[in-house]
XYZ file of N, CA, C and O in Angstrom:
564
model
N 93.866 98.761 79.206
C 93.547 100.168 79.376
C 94.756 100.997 78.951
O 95.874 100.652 79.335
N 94.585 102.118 78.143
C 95.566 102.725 77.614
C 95.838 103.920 78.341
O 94.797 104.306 78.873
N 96.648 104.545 78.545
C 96.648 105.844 79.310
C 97.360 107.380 78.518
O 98.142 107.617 77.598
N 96.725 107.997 79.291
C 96.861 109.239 78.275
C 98.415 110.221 78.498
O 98.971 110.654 79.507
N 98.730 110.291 77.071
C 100.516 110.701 76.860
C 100.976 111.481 78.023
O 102.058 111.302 78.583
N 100.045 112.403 78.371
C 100.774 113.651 79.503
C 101.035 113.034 81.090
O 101.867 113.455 81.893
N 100.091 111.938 81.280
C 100.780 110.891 82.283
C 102.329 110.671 82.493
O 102.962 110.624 81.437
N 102.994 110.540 83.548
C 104.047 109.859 83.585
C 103.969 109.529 84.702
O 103.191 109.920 85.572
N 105.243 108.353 84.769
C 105.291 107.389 86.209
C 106.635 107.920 86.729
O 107.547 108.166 85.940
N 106.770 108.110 88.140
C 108.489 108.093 88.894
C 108.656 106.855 89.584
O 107.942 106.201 90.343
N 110.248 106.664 88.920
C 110.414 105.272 89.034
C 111.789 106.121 90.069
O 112.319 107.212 89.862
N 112.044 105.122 91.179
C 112.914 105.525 91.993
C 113.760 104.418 92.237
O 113.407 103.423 92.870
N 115.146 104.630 91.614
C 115.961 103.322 90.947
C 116.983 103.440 92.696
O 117.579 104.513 92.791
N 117.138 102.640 93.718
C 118.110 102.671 94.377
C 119.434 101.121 94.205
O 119.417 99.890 94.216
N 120.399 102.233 94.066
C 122.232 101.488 94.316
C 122.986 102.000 94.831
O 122.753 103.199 94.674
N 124.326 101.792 95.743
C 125.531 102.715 95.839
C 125.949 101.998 94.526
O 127.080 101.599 94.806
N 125.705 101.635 93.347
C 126.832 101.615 92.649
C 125.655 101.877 90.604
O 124.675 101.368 90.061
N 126.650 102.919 90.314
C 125.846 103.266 89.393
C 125.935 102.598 87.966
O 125.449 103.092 86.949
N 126.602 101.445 88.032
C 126.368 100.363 86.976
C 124.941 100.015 86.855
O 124.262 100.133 85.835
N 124.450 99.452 88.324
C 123.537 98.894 88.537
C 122.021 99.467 88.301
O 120.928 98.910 88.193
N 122.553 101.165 88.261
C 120.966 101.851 88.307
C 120.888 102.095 86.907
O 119.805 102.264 86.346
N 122.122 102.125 86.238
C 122.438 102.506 84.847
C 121.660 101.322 84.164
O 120.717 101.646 83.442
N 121.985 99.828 84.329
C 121.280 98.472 83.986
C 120.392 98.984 83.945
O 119.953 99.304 82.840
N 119.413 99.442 85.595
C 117.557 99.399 85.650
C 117.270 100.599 84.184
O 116.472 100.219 83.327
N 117.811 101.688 84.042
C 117.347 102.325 83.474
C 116.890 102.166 81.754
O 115.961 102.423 80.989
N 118.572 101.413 81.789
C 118.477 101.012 80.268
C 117.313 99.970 79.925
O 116.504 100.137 79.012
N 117.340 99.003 80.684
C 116.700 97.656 80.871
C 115.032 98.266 80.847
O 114.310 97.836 79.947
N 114.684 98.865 81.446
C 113.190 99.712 81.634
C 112.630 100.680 80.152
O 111.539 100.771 79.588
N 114.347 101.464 79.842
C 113.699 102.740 79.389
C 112.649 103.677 79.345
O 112.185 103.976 80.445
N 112.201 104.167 78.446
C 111.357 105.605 78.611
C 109.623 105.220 78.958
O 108.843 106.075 79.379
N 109.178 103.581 78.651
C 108.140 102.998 78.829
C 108.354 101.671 78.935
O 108.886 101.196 77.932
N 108.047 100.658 80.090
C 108.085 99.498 79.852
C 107.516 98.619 79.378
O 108.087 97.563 79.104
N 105.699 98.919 79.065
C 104.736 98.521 78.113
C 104.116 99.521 77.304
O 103.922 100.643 77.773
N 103.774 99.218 76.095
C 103.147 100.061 75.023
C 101.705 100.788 76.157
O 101.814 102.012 76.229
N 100.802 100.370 76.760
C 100.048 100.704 76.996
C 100.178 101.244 78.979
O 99.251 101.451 79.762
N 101.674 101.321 79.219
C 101.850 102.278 80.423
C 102.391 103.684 79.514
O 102.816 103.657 78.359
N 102.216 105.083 80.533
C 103.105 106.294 80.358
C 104.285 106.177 80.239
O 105.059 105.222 80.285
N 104.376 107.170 80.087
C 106.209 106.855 79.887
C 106.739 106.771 81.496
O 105.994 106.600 82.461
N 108.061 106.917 81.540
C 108.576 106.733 82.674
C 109.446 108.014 83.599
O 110.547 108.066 83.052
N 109.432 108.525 84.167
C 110.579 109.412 85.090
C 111.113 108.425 85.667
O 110.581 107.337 85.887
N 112.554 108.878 86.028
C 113.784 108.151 87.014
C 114.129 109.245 88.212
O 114.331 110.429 87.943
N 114.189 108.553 90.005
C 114.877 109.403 90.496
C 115.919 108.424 91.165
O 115.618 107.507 91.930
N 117.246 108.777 90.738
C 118.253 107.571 91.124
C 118.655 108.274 92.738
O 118.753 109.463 93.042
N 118.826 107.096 93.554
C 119.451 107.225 94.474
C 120.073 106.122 95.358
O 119.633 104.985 95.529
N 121.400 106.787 95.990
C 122.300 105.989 95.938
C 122.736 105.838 97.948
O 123.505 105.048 98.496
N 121.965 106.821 98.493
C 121.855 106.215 99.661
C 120.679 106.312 100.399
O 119.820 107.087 99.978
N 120.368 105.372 101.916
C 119.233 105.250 102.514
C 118.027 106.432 102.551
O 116.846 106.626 102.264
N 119.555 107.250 103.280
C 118.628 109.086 103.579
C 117.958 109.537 102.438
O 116.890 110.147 102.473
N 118.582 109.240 101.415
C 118.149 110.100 99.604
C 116.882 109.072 99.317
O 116.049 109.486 98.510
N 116.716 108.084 99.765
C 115.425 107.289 99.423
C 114.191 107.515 100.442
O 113.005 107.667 100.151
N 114.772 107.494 101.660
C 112.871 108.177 102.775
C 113.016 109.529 102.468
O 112.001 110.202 102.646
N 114.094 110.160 102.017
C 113.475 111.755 101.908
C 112.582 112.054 100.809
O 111.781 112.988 100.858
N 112.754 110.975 99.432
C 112.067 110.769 98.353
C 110.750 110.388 98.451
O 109.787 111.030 98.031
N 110.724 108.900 99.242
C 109.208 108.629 99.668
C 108.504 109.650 100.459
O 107.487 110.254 100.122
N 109.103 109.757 101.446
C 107.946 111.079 102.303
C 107.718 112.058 101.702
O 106.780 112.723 102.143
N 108.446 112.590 100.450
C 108.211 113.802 99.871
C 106.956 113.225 98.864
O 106.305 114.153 98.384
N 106.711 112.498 98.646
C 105.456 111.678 97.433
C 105.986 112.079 96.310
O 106.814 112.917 95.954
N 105.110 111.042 95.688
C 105.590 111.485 93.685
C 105.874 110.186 93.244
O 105.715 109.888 92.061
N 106.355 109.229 94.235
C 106.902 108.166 93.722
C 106.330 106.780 93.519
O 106.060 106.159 94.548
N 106.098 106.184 92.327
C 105.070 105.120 91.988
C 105.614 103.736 92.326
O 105.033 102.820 92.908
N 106.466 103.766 91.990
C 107.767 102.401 92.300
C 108.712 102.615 92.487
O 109.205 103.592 91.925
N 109.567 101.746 93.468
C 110.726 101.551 94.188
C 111.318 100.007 93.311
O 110.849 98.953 92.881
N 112.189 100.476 93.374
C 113.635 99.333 92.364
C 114.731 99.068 93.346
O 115.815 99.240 92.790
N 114.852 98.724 94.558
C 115.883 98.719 95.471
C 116.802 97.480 95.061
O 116.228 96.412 94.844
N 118.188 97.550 94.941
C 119.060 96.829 95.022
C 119.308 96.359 95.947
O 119.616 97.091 96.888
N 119.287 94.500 96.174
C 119.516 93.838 97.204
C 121.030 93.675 97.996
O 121.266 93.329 99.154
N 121.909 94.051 96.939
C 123.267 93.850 97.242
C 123.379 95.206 97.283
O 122.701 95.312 96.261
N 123.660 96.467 97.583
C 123.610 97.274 98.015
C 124.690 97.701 99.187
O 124.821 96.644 99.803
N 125.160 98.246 99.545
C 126.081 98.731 100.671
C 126.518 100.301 101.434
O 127.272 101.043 100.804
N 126.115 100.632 102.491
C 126.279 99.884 103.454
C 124.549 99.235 103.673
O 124.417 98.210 104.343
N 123.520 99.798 103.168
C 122.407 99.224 103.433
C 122.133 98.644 102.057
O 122.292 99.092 100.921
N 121.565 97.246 102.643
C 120.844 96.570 101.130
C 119.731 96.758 101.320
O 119.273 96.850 102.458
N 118.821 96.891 99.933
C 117.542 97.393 99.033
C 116.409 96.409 100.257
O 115.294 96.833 100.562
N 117.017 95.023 100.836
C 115.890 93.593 101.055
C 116.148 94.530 102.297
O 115.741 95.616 101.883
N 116.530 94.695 103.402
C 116.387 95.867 104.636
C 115.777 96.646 104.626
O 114.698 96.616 105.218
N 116.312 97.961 103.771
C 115.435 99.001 103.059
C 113.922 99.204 102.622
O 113.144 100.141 102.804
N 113.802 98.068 102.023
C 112.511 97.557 101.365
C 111.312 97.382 102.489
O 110.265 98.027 102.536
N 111.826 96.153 103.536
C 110.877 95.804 104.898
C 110.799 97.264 105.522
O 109.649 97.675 105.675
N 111.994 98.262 105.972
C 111.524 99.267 106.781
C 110.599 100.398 105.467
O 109.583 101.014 105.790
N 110.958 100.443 104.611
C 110.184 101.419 103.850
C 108.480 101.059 103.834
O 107.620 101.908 103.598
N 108.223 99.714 104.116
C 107.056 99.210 104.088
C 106.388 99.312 105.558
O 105.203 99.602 105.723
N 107.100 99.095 106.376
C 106.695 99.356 107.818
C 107.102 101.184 108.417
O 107.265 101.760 109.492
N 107.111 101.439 107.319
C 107.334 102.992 107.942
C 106.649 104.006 107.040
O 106.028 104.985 107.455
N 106.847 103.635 105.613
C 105.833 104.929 105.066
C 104.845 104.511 104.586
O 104.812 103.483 103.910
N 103.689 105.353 104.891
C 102.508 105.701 104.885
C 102.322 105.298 103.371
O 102.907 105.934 102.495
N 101.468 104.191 103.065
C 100.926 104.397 100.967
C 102.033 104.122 100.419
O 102.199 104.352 99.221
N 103.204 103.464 101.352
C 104.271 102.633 100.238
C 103.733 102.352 98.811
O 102.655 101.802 98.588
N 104.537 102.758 97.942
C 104.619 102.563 96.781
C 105.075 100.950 96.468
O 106.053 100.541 97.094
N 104.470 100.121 95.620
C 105.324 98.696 95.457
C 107.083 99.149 95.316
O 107.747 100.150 95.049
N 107.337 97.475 95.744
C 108.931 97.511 95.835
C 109.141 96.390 94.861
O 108.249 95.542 94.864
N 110.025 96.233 94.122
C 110.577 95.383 93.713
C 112.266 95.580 93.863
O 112.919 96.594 93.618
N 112.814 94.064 94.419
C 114.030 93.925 95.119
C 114.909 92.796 93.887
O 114.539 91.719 93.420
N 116.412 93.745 93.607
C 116.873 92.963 92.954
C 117.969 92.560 93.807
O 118.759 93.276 94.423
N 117.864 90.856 93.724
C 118.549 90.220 94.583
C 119.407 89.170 93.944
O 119.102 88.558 92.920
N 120.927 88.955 94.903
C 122.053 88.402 94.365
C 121.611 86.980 93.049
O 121.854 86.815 91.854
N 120.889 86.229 94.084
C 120.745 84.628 93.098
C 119.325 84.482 93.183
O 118.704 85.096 94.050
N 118.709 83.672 92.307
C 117.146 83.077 92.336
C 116.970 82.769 93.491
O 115.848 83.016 93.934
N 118.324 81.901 94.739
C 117.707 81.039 95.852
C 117.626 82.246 96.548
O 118.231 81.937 97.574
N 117.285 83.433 96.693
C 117.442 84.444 97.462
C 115.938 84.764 97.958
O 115.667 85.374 98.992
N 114.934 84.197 96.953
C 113.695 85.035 96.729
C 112.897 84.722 98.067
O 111.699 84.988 98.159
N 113.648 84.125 99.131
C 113.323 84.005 100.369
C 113.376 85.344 101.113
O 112.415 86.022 101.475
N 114.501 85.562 101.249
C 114.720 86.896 101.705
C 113.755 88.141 100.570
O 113.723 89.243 101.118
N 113.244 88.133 99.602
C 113.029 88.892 98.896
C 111.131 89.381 99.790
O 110.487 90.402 100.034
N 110.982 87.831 99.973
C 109.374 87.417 100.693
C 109.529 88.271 102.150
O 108.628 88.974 102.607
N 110.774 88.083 102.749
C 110.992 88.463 104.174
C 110.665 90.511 103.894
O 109.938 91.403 104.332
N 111.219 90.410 103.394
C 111.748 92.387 102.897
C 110.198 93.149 102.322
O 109.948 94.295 101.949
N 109.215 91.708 102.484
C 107.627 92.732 102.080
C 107.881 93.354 99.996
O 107.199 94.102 99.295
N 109.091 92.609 99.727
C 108.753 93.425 98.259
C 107.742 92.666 97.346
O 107.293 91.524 97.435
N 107.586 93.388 96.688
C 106.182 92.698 95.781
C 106.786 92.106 94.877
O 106.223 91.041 94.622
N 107.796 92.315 94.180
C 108.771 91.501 92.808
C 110.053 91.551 93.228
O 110.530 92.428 93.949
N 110.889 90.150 92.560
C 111.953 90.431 92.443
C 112.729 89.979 91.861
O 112.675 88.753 91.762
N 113.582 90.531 91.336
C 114.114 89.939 89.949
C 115.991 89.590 90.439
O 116.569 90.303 91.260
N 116.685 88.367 89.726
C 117.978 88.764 90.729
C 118.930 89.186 89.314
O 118.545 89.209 88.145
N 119.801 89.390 89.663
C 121.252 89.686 89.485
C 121.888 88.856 88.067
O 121.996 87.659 88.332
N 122.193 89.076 87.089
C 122.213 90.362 86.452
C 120.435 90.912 85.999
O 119.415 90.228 86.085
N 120.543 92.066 85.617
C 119.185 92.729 85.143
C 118.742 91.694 83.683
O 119.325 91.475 82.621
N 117.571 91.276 84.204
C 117.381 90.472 82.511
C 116.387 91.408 82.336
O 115.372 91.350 83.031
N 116.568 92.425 81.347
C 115.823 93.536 80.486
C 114.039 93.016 80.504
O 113.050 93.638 80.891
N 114.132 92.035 80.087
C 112.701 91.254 79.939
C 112.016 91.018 80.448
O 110.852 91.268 80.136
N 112.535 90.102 82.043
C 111.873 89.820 83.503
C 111.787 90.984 84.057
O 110.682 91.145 84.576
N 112.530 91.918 84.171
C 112.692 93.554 85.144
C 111.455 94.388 84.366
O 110.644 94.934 85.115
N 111.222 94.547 82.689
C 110.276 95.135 82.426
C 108.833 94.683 82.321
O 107.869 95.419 82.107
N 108.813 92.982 82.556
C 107.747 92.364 82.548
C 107.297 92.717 84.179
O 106.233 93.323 84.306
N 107.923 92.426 85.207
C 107.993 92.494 86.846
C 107.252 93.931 86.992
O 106.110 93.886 87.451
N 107.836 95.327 86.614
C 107.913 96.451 86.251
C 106.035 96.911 85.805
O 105.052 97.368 86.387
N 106.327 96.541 84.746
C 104.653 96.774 84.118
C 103.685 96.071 85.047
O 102.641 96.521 85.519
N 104.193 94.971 85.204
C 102.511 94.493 86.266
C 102.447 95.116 87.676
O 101.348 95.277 88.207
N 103.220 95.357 88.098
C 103.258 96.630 89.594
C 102.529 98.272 89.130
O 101.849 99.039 89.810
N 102.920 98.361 87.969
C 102.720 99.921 87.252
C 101.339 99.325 87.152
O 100.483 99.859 87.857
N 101.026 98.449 86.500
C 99.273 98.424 86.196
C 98.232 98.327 87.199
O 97.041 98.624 87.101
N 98.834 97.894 88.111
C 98.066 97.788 89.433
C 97.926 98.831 90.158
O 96.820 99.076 90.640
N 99.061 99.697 90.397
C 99.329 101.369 90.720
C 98.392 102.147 90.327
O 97.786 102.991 90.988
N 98.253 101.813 89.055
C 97.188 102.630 88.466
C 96.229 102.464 88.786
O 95.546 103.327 89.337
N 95.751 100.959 88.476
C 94.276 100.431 88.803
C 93.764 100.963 90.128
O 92.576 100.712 90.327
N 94.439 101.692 91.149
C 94.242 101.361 92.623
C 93.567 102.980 92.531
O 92.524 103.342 93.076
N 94.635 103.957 91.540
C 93.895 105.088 91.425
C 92.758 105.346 90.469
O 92.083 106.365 90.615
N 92.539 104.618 89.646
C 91.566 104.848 88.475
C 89.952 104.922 89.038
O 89.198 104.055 89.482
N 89.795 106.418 88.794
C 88.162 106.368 89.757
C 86.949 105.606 89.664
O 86.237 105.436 88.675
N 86.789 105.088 91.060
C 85.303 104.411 90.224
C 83.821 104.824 89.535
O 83.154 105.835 89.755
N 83.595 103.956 88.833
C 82.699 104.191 87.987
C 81.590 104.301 89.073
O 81.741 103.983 90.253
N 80.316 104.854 88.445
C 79.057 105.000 89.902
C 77.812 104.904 88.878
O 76.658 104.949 89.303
């Protein structure tokens, strides 16, 4: 399903450290599949700047960094899921592959670890975005 240009998605990249959101962004860019919208970014770099984001709506996906400090993204992630209303998917980037335990614990739907592999993050990325959509796409009658 193709979607139409004036669409866009907000992608809400969280790190305290802006290497890391800089990676998601580049790694993602302006569309992550030919047949999603393009993309918006709202970077943020602490807890408060991320529930003030979700409760305010707008936001399609969450990118939380697992290594993170003083709060990590896999914390963040479980309370954002047990606290706001129509959570948006999470995907949690976490230190090593053996991590993806904790990734299961934190309720995120993907997770990709450490460093950003451009490929897995935009493959991970698009199948959360397609489902997002699918969930709003009206039904047929």
């Amino acid at each position: 399903m193709a979607y139409t240009t004036d669409e866009s998605l907000t992608v809400l990249v969280y790190s305290d450290d802006r290497n890391t959101r800089e990676q998601v962004l580049t790694a993602l860019g302006r569309r992550p599949a030919e047949d999603l919208p393009e993309l918006s970014y709202l970077e943020c770099a602490t807890t408060p700047a991320v529930i003030k984001a979700l409760e305010k709506g707008g936001i399609d996906l969450c990118v939380l960094d697992g290594e993170a400090v003083p709060a990590g993204g896999l914390g963040l992630g479980r309370q954002l899921k047990d606290e706001i209303y129509g959570c948006p998917p999470v995907l949690v980037l976490i230190g090593r592959p053996q991590d993806s335990w904790l990734a299961a614990w934190s309720r995120a739907d993907a997770a990709i670890s450490h460093p950003v592999d451009p490929v897995a993050l935009a493959g991970a990325v698009a199948t959360l975005l397609r489902a997002r959509l699918a969930k709003r796409a009206p039904v047929a009658r």
